[in-house]
Short mmCIF file of C-alpha atoms in Angstrom, two decimals:
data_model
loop_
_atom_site.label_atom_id
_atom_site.label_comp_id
_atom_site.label_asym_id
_atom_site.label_seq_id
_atom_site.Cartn_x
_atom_site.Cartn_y
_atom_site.Cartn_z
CA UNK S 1 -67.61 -28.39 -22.42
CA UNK S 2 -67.68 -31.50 -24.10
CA UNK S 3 -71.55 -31.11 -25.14
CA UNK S 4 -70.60 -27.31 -26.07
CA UNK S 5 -67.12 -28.20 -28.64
CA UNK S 6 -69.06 -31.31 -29.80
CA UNK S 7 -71.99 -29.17 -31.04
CA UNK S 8 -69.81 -26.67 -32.76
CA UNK S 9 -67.98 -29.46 -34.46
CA UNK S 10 -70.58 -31.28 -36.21
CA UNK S 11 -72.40 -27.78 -37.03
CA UNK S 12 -75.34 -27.77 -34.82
CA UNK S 13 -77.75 -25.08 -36.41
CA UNK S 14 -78.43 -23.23 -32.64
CA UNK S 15 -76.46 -23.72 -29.22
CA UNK S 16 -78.56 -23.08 -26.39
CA UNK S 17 -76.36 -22.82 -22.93
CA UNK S 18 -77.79 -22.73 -19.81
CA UNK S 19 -76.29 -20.77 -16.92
CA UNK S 20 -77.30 -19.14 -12.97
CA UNK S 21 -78.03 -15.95 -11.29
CA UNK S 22 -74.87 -17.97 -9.34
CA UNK S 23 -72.68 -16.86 -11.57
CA UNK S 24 -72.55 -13.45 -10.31
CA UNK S 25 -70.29 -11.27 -8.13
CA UNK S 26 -71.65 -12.00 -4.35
CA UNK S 27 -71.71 -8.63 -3.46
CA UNK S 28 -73.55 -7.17 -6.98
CA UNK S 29 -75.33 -3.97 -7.22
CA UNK S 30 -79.49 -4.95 -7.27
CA UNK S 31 -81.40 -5.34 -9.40
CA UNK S 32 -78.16 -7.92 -11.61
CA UNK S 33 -77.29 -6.83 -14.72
CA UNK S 34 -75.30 -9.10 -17.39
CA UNK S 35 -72.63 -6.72 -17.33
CA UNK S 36 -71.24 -7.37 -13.48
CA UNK S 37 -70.40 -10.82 -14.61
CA UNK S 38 -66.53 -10.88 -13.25
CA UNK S 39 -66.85 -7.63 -11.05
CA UNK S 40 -66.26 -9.07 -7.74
CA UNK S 41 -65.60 -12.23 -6.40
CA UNK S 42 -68.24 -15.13 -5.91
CA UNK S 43 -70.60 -16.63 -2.82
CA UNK S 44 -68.13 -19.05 -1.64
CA UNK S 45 -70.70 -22.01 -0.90
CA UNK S 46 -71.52 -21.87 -4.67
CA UNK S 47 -68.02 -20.89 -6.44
CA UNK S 48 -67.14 -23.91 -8.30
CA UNK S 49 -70.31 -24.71 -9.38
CA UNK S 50 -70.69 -20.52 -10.30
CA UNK S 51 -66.99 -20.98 -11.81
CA UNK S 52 -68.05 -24.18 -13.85
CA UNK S 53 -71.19 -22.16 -15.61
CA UNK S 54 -68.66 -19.25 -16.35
CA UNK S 55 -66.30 -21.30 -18.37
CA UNK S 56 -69.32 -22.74 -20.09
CA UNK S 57 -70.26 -19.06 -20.88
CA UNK S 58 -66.85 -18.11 -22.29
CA UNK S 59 -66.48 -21.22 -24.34
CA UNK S 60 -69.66 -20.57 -26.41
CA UNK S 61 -68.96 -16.64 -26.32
CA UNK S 62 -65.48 -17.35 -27.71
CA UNK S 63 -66.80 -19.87 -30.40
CA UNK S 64 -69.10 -17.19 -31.69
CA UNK S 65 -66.35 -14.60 -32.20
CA UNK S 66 -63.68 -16.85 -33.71
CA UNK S 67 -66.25 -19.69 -35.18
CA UNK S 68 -69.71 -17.35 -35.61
CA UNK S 69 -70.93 -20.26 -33.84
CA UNK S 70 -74.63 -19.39 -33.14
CA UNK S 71 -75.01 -19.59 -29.52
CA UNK S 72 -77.23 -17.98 -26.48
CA UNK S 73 -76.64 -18.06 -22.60
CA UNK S 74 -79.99 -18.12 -20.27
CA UNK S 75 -79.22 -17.07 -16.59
CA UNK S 76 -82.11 -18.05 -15.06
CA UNK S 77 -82.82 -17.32 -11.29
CA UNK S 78 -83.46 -20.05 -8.71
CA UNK S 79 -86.16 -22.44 -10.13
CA UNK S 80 -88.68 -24.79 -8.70
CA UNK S 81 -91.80 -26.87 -10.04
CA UNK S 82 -92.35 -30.20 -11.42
CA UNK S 83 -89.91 -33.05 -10.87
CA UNK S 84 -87.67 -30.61 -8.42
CA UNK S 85 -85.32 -32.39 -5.67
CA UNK S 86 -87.04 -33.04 -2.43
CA UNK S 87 -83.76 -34.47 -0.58
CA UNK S 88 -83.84 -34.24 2.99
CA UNK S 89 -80.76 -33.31 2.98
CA UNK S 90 -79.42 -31.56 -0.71
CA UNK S 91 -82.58 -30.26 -1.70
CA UNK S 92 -82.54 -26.48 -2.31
CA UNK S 93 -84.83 -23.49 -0.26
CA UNK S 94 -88.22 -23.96 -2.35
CA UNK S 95 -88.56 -27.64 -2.20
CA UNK S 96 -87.07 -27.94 0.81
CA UNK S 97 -89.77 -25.76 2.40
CA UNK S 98 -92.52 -27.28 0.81
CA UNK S 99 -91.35 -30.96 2.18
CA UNK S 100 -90.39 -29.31 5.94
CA UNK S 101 -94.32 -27.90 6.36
CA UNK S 102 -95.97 -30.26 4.47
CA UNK S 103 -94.00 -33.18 6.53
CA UNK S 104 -95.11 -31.20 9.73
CA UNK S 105 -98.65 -30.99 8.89
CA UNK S 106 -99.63 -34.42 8.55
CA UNK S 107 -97.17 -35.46 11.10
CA UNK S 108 -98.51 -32.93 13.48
CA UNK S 109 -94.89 -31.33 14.71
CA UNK S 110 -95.03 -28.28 16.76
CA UNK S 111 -92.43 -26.45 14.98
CA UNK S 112 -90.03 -26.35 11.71
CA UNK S 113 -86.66 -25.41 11.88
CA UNK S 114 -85.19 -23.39 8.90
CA UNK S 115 -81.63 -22.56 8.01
CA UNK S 116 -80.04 -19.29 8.87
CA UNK S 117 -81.59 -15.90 9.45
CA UNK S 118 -84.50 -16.02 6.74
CA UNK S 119 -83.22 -12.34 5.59
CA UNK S 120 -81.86 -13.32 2.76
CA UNK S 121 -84.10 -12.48 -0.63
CA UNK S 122 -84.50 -14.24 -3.37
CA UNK S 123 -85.76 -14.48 -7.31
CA UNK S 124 -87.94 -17.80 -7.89
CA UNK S 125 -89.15 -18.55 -11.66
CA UNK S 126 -91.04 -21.75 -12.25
CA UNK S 127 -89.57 -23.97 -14.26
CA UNK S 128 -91.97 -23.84 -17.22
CA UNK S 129 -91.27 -20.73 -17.87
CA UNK S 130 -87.79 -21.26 -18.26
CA UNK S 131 -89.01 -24.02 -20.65
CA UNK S 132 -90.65 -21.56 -22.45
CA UNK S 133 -88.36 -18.60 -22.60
CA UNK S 134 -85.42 -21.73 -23.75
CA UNK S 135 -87.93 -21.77 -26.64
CA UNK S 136 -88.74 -18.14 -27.65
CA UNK S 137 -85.27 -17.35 -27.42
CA UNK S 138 -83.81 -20.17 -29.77
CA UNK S 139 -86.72 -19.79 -32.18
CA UNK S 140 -86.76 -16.07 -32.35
CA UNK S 141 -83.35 -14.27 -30.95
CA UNK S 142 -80.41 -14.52 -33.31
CA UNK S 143 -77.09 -14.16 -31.87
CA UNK S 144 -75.72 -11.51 -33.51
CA UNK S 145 -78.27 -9.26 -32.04
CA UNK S 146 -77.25 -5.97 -30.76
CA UNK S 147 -78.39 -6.72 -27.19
CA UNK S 148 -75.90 -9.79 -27.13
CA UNK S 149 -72.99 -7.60 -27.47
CA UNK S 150 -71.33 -5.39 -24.59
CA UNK S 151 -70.13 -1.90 -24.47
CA UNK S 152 -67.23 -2.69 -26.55
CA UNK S 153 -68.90 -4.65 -29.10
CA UNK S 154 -67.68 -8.00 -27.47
CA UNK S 155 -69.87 -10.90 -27.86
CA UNK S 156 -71.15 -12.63 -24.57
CA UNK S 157 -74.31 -14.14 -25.28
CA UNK S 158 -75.97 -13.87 -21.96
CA UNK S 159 -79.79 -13.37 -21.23
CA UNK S 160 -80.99 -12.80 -17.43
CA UNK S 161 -84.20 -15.10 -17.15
CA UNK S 162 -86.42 -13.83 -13.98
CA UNK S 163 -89.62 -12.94 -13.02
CA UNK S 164 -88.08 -9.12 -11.77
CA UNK S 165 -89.03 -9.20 -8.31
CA UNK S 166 -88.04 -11.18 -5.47
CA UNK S 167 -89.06 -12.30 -1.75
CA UNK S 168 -86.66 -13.03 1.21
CA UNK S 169 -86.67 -16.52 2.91
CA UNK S 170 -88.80 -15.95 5.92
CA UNK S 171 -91.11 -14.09 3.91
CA UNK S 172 -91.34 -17.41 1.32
CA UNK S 173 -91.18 -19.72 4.54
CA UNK S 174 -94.38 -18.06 6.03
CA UNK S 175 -96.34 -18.05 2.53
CA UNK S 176 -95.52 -22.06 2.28
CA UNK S 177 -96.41 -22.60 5.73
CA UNK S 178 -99.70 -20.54 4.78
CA UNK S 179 -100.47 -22.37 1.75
CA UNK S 180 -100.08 -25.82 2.91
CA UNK S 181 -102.06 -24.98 6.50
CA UNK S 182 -99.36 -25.74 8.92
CA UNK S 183 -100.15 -23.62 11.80
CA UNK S 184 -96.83 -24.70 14.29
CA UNK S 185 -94.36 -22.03 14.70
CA UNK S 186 -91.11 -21.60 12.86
CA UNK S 187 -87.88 -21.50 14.24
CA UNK S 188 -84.80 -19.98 12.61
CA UNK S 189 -81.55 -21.97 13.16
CA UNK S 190 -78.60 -18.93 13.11
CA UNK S 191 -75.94 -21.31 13.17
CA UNK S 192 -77.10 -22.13 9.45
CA UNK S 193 -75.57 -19.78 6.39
CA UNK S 194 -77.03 -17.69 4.57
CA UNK S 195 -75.55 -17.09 1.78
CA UNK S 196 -75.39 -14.36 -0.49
CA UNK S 197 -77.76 -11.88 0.92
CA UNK S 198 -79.75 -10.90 -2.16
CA UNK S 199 -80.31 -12.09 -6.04
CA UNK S 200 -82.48 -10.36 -7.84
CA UNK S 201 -81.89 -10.37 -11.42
CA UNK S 202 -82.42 -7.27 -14.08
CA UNK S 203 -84.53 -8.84 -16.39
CA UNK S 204 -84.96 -5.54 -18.92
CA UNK S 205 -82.71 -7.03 -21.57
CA UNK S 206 -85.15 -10.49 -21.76
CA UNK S 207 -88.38 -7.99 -21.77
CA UNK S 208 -86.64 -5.84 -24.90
CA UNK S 209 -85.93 -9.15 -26.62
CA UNK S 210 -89.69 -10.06 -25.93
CA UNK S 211 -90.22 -12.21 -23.33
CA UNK S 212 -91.85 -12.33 -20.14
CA UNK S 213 -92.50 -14.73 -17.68
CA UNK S 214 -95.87 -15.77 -17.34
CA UNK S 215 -96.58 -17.35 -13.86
CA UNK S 216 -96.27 -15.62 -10.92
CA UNK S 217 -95.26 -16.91 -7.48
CA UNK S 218 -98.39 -17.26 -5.54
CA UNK S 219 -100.26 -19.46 -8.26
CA UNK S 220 -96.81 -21.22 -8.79
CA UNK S 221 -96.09 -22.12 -5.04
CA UNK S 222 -99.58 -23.71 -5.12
CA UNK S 223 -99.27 -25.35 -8.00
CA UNK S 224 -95.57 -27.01 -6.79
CA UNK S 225 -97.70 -28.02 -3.64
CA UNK S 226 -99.99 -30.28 -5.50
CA UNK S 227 -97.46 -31.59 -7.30
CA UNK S 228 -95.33 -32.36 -4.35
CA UNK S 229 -98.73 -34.08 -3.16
CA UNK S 230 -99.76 -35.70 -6.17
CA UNK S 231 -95.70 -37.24 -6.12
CA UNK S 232 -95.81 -38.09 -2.58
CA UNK S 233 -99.15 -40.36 -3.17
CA UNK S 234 -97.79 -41.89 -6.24
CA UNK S 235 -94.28 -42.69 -4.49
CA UNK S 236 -96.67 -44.40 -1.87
CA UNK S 237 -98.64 -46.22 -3.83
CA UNK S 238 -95.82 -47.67 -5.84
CA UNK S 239 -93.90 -48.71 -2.78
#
């Protein structure tokens, strides 16, 4: 908020703010459109952090209308790719799978143990695509498009940022697992939550503005597995 009032003070030209699919109702019809922001109540594992990126939406949408502060929102679905967070223990489901099988491999465990049921699906866009829609948007998108604006001609600013299809968690464990050549089996620890049981963002409103993401999630799992490698060899050759 500070970031957000500072820019609008000392007249920054464009305001980009960058949200999550988190934000959203837990229960919200699929595919997610922009409009069932505030239709339900949140994923309770998630809703400060979800309730923290709302009030960061509503600041910037209520600059605009009072201020005509130029401003977007990008809610981009889970991301992964270079310089992610591989913490053992606060990492989140992409990284952490690629560390669990690739840690199993060369150690030669039997088995991995994942969290919860592995039902749950989920949208994954690669990070430089984000990157890249961040750019089209603020170079190309002005905020007093029509698209920006809801039913009742209220500004809100927000952009879903997906690739438009998503992949549940067992399914995503198994293609890892496959891609880094761990053959052990994989166990699936129930007493783990799940979360919200699907995410998959309507992306129609970013594809009408022009965008589209550009990597898909086979060639980006393998390339955040040689990244993950190439890191891992650097960290050990440093230490």
């Amino acid at each position: 908020t500070n970031v957000i009032e500072s820019a609008w003070k000392n007249n920054v030209k464009r305001f980009l703010f960058l949200g999550s699919s988190c934000i959203y109702p837990k229960f919200s019809p699929q595919p997610i459109k922009e409009e069932y922001l505030l239709t339900g109540s949140l994923e309770k594992t998630n809703e400060s952090y979800a309730i923290a990126k709302i009030a960061g939406i509503k600041l910037c949408a209520s600059l605009k209308t009072q201020f005509g502060f130029d401003t977007l929102s990008l809610m981009p679905s889970n991301l992964y790719g270079p310089r992610d967070n591989y913490h053992p223990d606060n990492s989140h489901v992409f990284a952490s799978l690629i560390k669990k099988f690739h840690s199993a491999k060369i150690n030669n465990h039997p088995e991995v143990i994942c969290w919860g049921s592995g039902t749950p699906k989920r949208e994954f866009l690669h990070v430089d695509d984000l990157a890249e829609a961040s750019i089209y948007f603020l170079e190309n998108i002005s905020s007093d498009n029509k698209l920006l604006y809801d039913k009742n001609s209220n500004f809100t600013g927000i952009i879903n940022i997906g690739i438009g299809k998503d992949i549940s968690i067992k399914e995503l464990a198994e293609l890892i697992a496959k891609k880094i050549n761990y053959k052990g089996k994989i166990i699936w620890d129930l007493s783990k939550p799940d979360g919200t049981p699907r995410k998959l963002l309507d992306v129609s409103k970013a594809k009408e503005l022009g965008w589209n993401s550009q990597i898909n999630l086979n060639e980006g799992i393998q390339k955040a597995i040689k990244i993950y490698e190439k890191e891992l060899e650097e960290k050990i050759i440093r230490n």
